[in-house]
mmCIF file of C-alpha atoms in Angstrom:
data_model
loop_
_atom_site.group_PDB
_atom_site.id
_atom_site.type_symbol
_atom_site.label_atom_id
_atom_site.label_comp_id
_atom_site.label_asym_id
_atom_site.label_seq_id
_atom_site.Cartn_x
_atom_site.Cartn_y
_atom_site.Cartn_z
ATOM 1 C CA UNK A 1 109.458 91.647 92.663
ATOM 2 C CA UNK A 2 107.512 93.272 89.774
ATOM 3 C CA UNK A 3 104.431 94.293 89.363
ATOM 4 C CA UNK A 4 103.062 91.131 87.175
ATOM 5 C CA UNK A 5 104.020 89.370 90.349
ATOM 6 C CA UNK A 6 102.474 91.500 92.665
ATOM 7 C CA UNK A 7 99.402 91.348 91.207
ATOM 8 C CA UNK A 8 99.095 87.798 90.718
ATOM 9 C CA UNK A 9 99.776 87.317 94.628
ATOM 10 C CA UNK A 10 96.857 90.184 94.881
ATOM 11 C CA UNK A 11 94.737 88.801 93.058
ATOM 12 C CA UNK A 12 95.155 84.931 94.603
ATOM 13 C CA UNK A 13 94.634 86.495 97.757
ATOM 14 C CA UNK A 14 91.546 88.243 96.513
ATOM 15 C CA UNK A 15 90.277 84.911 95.307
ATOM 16 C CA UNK A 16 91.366 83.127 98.436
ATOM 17 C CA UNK A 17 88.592 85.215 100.068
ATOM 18 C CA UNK A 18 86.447 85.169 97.630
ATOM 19 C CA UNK A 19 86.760 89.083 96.300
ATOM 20 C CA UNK A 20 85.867 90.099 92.903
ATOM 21 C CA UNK A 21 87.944 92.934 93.409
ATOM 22 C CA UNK A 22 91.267 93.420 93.993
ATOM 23 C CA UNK A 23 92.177 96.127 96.697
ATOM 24 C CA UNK A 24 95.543 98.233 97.314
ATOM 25 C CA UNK A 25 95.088 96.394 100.585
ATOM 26 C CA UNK A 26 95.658 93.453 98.397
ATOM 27 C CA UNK A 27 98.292 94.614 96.917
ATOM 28 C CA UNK A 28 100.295 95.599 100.163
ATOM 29 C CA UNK A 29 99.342 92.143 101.745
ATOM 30 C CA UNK A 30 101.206 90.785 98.864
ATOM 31 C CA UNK A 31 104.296 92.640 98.593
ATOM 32 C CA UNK A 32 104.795 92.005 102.764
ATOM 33 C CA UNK A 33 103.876 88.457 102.031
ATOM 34 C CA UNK A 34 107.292 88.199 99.759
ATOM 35 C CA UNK A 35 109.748 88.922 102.060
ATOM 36 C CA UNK A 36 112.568 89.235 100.094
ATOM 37 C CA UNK A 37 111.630 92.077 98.069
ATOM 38 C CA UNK A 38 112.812 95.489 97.920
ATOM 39 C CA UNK A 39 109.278 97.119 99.687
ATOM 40 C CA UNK A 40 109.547 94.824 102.470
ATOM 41 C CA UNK A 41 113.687 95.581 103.155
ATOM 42 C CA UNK A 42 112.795 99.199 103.157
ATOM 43 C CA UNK A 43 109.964 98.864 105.583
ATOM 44 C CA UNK A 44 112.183 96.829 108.016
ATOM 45 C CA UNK A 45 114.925 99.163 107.859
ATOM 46 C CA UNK A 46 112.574 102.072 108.070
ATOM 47 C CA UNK A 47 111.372 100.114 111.572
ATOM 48 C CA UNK A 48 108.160 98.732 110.413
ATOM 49 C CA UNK A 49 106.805 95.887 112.502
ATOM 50 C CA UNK A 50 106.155 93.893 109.050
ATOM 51 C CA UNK A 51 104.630 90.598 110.469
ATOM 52 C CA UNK A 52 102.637 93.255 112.785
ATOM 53 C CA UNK A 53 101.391 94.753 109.429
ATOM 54 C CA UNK A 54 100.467 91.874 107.787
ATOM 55 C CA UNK A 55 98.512 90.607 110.662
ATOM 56 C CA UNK A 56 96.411 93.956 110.488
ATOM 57 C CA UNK A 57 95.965 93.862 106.606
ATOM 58 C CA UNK A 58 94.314 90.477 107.127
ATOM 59 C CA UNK A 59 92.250 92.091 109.553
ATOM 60 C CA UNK A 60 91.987 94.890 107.433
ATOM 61 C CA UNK A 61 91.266 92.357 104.458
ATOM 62 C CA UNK A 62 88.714 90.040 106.889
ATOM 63 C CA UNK A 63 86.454 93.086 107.441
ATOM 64 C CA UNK A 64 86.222 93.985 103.388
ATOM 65 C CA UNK A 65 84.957 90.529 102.766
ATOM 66 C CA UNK A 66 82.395 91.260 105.087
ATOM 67 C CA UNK A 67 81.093 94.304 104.396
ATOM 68 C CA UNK A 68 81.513 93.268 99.885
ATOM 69 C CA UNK A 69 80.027 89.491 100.941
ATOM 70 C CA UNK A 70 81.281 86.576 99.168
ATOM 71 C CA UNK A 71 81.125 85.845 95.273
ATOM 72 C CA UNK A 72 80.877 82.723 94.047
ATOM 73 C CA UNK A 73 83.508 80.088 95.593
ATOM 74 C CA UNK A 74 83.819 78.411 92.517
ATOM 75 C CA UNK A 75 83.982 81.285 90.277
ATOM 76 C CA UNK A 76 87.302 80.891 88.192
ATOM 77 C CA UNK A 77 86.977 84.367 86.666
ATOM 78 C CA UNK A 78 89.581 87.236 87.450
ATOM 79 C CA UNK A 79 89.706 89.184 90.240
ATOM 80 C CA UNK A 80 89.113 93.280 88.603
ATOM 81 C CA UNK A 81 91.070 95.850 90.302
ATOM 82 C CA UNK A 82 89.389 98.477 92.112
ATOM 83 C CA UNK A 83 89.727 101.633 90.774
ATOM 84 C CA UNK A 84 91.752 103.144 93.740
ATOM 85 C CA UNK A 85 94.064 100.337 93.291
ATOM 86 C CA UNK A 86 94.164 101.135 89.125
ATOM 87 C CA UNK A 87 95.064 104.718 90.388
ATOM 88 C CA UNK A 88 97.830 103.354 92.685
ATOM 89 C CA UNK A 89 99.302 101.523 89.464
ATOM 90 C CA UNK A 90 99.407 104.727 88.014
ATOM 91 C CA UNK A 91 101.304 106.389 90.599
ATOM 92 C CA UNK A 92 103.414 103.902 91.224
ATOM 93 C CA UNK A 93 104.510 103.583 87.303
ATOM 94 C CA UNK A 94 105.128 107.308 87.332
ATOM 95 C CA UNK A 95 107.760 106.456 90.051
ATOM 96 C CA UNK A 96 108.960 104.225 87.662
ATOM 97 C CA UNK A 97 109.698 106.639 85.229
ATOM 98 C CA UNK A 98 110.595 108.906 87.614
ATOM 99 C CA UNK A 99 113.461 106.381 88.232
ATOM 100 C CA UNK A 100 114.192 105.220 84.728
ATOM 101 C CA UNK A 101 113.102 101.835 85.338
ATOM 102 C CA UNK A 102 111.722 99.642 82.617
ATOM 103 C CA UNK A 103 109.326 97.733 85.055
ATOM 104 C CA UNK A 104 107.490 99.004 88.318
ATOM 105 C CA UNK A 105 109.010 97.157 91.384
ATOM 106 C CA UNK A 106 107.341 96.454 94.622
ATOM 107 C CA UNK A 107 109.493 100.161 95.927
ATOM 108 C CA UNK A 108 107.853 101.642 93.525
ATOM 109 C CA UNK A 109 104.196 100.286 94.432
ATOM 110 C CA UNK A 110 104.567 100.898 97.964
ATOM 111 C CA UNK A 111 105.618 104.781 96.871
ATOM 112 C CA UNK A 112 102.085 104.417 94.474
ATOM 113 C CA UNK A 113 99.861 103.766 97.380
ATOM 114 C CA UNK A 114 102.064 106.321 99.792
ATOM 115 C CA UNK A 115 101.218 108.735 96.864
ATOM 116 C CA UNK A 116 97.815 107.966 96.880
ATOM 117 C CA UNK A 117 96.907 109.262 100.483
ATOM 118 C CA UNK A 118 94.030 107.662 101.364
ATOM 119 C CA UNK A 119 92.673 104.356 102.253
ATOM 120 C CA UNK A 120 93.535 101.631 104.595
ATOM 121 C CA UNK A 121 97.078 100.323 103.363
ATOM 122 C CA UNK A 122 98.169 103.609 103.081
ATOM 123 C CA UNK A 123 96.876 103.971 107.036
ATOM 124 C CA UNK A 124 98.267 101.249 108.009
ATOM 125 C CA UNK A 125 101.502 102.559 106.948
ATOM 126 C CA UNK A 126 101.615 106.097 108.306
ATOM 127 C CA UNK A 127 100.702 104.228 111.539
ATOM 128 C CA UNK A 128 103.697 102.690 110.976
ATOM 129 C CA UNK A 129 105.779 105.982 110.321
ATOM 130 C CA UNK A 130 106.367 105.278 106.993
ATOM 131 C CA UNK A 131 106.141 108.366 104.565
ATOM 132 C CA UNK A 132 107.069 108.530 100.458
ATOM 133 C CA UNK A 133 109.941 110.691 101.750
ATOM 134 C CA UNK A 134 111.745 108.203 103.686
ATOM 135 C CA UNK A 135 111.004 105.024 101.275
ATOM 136 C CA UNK A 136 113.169 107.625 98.797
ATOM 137 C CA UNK A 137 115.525 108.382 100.992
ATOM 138 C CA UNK A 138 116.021 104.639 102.385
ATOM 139 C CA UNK A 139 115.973 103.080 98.533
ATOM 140 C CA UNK A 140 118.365 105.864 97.544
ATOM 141 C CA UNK A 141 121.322 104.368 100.090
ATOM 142 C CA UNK A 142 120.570 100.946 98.079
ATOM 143 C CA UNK A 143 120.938 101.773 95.366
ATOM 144 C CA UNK A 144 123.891 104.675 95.935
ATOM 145 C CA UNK A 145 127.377 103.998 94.001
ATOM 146 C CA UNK A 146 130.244 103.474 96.503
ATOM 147 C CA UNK A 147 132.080 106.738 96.591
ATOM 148 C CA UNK A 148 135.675 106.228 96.029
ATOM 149 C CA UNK A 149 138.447 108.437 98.354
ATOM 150 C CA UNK A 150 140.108 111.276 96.952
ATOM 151 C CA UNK A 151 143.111 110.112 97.853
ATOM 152 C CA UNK A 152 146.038 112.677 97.458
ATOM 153 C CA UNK A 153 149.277 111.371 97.572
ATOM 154 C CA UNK A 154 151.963 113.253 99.565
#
């Protein structure tokens, strides 16, 4: 899943609860929403709970629409990223790079807001033992090239 899609689940979730903004808490609620991405095969093999963490980021999400009160119900206009969550982008492009990768993945987002340090997605997931370090380390055995024997004959 790419980041394009990412944030247009972030965003529809923002707008489900009526958020102007869109929050890295979003943004994590939507990349364990899509189970079948990269992010959320790393967490489960890293032993993250990740219907346990989606149940808290709604929490999580329940008690920010609270405290920002609701916008307009029928306002059609765009949700605007926060800008911890712009910062998170950044970081997680950089992975990107890093990688070589023409487009920033959800791997690469969940690295951004690991990078980040600080907020409630990326508490949520330290909680949950999850550290930059190991998402590396776990997408590096993806994506490693089967080593083939040295075979020597005799």
């Amino acid at each position: 899943m790419n980041l394009r899609r990412i944030l247009d689940l972030a965003e529809a979730k923002a707008k489900e609860l009526n958020s102007k903004h869109i929050h890295v808490s979003h943004i994590l609620f939507a990349i364990v929403a899509f189970e079948s991405c990269h992010a959320v095969r790393l967490l489960k093999e890293l032993g993250c709970d990740t219907e346990a963490l989606q149940k808290k980021l709604g929490e999580v999400l329940s008690r920010m629409q609270e405290s920002e009160g609701s916008s307009n119900a029928s306002d059609t206009s765009e949700a605007k990223c926060t800008f911890r969550t712009c910062h998170v982008i950044g970081l997680a492009t950089d992975e990107a790079v890093r990688e070589r990768k023409g487009f920033v993945y959800s791997h690469h987002m969940l690295l951004g807001i690991l990078a980040g340090g600080q907020g409630a997605a990326f508490d949520l997931l330290t909680e949950s033992g999850i550290s930059g370090a190991l998402v590396r380390d776990k997408y590096a055995e993806f994506t490693a090239e089967p080593v083939e024997n040295d075979l020597v004959p005799g």
